[in-house]
Coordinates of C-alpha atoms in Angstrom, one line a residue:
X5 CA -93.4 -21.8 22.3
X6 CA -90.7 -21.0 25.3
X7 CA -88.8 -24.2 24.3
X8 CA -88.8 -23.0 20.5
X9 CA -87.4 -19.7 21.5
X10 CA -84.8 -21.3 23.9
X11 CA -83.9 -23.6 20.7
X12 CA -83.3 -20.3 18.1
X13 CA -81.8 -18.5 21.6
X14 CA -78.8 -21.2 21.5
X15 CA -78.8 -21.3 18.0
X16 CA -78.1 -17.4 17.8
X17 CA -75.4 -18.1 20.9
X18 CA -73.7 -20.7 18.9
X19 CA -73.3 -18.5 16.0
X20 CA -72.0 -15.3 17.0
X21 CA -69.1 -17.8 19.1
X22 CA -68.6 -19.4 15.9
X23 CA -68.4 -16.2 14.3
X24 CA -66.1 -14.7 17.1
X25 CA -64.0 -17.9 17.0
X26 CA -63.6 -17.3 13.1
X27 CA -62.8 -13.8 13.3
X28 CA -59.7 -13.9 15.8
X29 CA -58.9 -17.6 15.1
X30 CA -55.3 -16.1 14.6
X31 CA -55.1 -15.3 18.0
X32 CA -57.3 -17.9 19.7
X33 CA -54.8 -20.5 18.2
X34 CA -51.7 -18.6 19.0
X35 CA -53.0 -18.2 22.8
X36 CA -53.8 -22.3 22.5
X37 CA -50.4 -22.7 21.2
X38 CA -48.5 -20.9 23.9
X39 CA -50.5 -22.7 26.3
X40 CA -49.8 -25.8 24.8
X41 CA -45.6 -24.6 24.6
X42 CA -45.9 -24.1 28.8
X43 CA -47.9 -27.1 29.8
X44 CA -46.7 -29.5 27.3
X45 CA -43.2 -28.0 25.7
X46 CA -41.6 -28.6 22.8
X47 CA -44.2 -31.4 22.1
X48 CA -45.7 -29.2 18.8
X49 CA -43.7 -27.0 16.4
X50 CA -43.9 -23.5 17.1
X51 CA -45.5 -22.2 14.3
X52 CA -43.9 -18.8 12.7
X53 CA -44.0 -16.3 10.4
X54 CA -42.4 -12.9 8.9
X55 CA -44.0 -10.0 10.8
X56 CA -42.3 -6.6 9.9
X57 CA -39.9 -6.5 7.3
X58 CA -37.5 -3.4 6.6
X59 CA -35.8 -3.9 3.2
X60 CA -33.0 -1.0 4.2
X61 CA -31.0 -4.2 5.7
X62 CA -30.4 -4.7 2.5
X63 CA -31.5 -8.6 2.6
X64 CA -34.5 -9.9 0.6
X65 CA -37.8 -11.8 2.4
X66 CA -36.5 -14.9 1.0
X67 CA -32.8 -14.6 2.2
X68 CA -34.6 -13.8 5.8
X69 CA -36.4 -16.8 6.0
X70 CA -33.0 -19.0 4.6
X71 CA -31.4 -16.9 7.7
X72 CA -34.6 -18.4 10.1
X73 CA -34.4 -21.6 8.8
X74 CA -30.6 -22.2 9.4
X75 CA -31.5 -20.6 13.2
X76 CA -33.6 -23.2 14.0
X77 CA -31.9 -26.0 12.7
X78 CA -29.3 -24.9 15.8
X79 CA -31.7 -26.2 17.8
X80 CA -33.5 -29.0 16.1
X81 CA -31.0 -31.0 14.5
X82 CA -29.2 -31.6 18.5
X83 CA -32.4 -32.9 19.5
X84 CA -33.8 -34.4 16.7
X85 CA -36.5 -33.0 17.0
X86 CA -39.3 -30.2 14.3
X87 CA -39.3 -27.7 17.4
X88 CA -40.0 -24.6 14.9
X89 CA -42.2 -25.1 11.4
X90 CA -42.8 -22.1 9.1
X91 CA -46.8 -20.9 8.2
X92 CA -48.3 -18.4 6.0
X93 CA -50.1 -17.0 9.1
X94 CA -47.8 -18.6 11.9
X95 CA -48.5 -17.2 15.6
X96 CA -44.5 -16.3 16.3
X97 CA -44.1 -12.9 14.3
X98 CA -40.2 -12.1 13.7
X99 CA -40.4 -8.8 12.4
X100 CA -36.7 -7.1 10.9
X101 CA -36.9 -3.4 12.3
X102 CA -34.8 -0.9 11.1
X103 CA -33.2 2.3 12.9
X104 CA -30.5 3.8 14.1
X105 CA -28.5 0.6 15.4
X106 CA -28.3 -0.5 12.1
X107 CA -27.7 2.8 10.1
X108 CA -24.7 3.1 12.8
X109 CA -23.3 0.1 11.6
X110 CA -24.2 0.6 7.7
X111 CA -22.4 4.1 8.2
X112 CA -19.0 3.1 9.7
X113 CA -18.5 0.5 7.1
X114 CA -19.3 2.6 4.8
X115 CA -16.2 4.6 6.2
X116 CA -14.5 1.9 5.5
X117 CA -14.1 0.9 9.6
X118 CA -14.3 -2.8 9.8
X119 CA -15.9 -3.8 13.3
X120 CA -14.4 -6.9 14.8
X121 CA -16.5 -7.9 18.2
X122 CA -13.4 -8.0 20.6
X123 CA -11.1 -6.4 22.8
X124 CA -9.0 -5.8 20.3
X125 CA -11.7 -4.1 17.9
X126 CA -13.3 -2.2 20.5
X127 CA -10.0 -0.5 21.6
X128 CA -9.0 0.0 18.0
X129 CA -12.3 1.6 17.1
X130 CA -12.2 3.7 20.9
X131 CA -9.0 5.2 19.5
X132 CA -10.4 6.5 16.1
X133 CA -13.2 7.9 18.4
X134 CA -11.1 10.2 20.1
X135 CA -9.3 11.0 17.2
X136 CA -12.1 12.3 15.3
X137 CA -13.5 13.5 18.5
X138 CA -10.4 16.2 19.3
X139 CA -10.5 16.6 15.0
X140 CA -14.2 17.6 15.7
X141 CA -13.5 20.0 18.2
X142 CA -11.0 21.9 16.1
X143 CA -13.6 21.9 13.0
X144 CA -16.5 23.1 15.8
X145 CA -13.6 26.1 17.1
X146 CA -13.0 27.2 13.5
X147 CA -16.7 26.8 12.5
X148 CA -17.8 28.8 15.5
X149 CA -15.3 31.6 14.6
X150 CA -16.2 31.6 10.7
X151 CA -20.2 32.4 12.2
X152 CA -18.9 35.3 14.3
X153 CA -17.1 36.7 11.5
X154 CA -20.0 36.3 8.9
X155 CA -22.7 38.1 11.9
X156 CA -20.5 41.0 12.4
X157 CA -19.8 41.7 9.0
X158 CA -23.6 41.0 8.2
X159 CA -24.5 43.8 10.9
X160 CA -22.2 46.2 9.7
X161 CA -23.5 45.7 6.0
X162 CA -27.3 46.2 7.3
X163 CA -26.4 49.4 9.9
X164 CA -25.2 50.8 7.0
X165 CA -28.2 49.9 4.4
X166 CA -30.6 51.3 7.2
X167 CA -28.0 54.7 7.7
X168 CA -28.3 55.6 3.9
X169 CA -31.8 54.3 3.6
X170 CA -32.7 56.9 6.6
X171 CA -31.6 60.0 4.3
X172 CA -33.1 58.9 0.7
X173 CA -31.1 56.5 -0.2
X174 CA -27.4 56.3 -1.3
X175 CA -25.2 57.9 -3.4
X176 CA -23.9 55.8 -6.8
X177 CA -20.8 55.4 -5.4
X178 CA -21.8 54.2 -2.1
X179 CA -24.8 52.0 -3.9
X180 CA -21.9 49.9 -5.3
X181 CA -19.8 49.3 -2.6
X182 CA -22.8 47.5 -0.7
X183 CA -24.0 45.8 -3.3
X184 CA -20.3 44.1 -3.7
X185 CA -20.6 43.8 0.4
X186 CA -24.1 42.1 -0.3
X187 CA -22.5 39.8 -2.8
X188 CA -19.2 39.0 -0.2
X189 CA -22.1 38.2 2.3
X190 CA -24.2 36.1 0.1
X191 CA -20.9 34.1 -0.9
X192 CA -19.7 34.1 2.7
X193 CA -22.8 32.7 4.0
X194 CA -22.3 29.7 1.3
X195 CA -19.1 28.9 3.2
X196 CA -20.9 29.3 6.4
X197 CA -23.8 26.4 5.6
X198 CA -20.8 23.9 3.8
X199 CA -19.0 24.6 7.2
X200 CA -22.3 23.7 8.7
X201 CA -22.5 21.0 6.8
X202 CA -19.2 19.5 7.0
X203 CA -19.6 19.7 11.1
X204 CA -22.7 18.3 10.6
X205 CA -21.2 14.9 9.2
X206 CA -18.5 14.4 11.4
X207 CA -20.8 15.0 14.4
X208 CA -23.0 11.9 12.8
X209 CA -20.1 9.7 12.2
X210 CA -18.9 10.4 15.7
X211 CA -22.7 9.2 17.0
X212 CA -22.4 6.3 15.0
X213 CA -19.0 5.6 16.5
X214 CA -21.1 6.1 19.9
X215 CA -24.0 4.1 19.2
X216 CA -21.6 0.9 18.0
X217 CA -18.7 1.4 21.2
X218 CA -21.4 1.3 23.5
X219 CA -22.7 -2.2 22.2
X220 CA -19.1 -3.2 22.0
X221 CA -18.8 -2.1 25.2
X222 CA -22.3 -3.8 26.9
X223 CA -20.7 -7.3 24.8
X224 CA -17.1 -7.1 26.6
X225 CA -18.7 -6.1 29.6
X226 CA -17.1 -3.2 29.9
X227 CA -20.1 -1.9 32.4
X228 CA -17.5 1.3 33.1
X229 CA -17.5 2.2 29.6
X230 CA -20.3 4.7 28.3
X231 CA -20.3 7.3 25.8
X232 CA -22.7 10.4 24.9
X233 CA -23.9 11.5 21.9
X234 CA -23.0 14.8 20.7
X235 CA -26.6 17.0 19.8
X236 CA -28.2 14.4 20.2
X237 CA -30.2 11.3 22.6
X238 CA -30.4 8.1 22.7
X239 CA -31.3 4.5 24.2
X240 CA -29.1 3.4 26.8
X241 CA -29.2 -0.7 26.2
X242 CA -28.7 -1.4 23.2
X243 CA -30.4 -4.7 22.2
X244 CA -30.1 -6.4 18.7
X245 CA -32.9 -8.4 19.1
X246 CA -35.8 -9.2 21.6
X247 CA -38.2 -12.0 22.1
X248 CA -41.8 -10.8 23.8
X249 CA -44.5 -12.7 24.8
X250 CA -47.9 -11.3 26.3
X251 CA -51.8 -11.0 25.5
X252 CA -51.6 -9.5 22.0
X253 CA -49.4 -12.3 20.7
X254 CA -45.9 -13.3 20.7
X255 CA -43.0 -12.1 18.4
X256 CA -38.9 -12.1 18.0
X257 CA -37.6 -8.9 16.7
X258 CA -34.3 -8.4 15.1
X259 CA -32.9 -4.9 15.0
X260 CA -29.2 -5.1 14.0
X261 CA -26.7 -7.3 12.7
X262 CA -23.4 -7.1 11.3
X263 CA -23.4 -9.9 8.8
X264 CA -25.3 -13.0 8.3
X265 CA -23.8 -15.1 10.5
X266 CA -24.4 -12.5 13.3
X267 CA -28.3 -12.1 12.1
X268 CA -28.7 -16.3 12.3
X269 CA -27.0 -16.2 15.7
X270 CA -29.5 -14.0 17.3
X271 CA -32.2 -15.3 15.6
X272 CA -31.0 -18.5 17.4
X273 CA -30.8 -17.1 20.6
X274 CA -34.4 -15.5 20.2
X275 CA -36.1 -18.6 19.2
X276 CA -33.9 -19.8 22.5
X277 CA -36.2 -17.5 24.2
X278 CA -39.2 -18.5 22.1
X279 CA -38.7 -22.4 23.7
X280 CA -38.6 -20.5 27.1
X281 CA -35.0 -21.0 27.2
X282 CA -33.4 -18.7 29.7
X283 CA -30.2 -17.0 29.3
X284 CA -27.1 -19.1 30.6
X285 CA -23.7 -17.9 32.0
X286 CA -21.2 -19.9 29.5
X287 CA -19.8 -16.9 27.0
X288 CA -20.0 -18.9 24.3
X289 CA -23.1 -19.9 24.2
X290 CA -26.1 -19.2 21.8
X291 CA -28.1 -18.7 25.1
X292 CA -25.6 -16.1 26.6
X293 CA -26.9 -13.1 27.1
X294 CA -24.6 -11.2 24.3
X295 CA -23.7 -12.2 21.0
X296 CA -20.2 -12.8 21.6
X297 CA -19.5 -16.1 20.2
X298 CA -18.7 -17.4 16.4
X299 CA -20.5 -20.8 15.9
X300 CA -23.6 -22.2 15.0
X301 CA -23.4 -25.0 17.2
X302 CA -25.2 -25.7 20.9
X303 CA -22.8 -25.6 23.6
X304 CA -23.1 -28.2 26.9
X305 CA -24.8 -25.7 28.5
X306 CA -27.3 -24.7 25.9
X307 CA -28.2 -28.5 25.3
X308 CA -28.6 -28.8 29.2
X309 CA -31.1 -26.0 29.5
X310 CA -32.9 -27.4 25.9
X311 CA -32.7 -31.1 27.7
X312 CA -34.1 -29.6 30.9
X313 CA -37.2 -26.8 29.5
X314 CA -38.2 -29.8 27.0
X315 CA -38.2 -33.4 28.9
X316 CA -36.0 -34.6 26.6

């Protein structure tokens, strides 16, 4: 009798870890993977797949993954090697997040401000700052006065209303004077909001100049360089993507680009990250820490540290 209960007692064990095991497979097999990646490296494919996907980058799934696939043929066609292979439920999550990095960018060229990502660019694009900035100052002045103007005509208007109110209520003659008061206040206070509005705008284009200068600025190293938001706060380091790695899982996240070539770049460098490249000190490398550079290509110093994580 004891030996048939110890039989159905590890019969019962066995299930509920089979169960378990089937339930977060997922993650049991991404933690077995990224065990595998630091004992063993670059001796599997790292499997991936599309986490998060924001469709305000204006990019579709498919032209995502083409943008993937062309980032990790920077590093697998140097070393001849499958390092990366997409799967419907891959462990590596690159998720496309959207928010105010990228809205920065969409706005300005929308303006019709083309960003270029050097000295040149930056300084042109710091000079239409401080253009719009003094511009904004003169629209804030006039705006401020325009309210000022509106309240103390609005309190005169209502001292009044409350004087005749006080003593039955006012003659025809003075009933018609404020009501055409009431109707200058009514169309005054339409100027006031459009006045509003119009500062409104230029106080957003001149955060979306801020958001961009200070990634400009972080790129060119210019460490000396930061600039405030007007009404409003936000992030100091500005990052267009990230690679993380800990218990829950492992994931790249992209959150800005200017262009296609600059989305494949830093999806490069991320899957750099995702080998457990670190960052290296040559500018122009895919492994730099800023995405400075124009090619697609490995530099000496990205092969070294590729040669060097992998055992190649």
């Amino acid at each position: 009798m004891k030996k048939t209960l110890n039989i159905i007692f590890t019969i019962i064990v066995w299930v509920v870890l089979a169960a378990f095991a089937y339930a977060y497979r997922d993650s049991i097999t991404g933690l077995i993977q990224r065990w595998q990646a630091q004992i063993l490296p670059c001796r599997q494919p790292i499997n991936y797949s599309i986490g998060s996907f924001d469709a305000r980058f204006g990019i579709t799934r498919q032209e995502f993954l083409q943008a993937i696939t062309r980032a990790e043929r920077v590093w697998e066609m140097p070393s001849k090697r499958e390092l990366f292979a997409y799967a419907e439920n891959g462990s590596l999550k690159i998720n496309l997040i959207y928010d105010e990095r990228q809205a920065a960018t969409f706005k300005l060229q929308q303006l019709g401000l083309v960003i270029h990502e050097d000295q040149e660019g930056y300084e042109e694009l710091k000079a239409k700052y401080a253009t719009l900035k003094t511009s904004y100052q003169q629209q804030k002045t006039r705006f401020e006065k325009l309210v000022a103007a509106f309240e103390e005509k609005r309190r005169a208007y209502e001292t009044e209303v409350t004087f005749w109110n006080a003593r039955g209520g006012a003659t025809k003659e003075e009933y018609d004077r404020l009501e055409q008061k009431r109707v200058d206040l009514n169309t005054q206070a339409a100027q006031v909001a459009e006045a509003q509005r119009a500062v409104n705008e230029t106080v957003n284009t001149l955060n979306n100049m801020v958001t961009v200068l200070n990634r400009l600025a972080s790129q060119l190293n210019r460490t000396a360089d930061t600039y405030n938001t007007i009404g409003r706060s936000q992030g100091e380091e500005f990052e267009e993507g990230v690679y993380r790695s800990d218990a829950r899982g492992h994931q790249i996240i992209i959150y800005q680009f200017d262009d296609k070539e600059k989305l494949i770049r830093v999806l490069a460098h991320e899957l750099g990250h995702a080998l457990g490249l670190p960052h290296v000190e040559n500018s122009s490398a895919i492994m730099y820490r800023l995405n400075r550079g124009q090619n697609e290509k490995l530099t000496n110093d990205d092969l070294a540290a590729l040669k060097t994580r992998c055992g190649f």
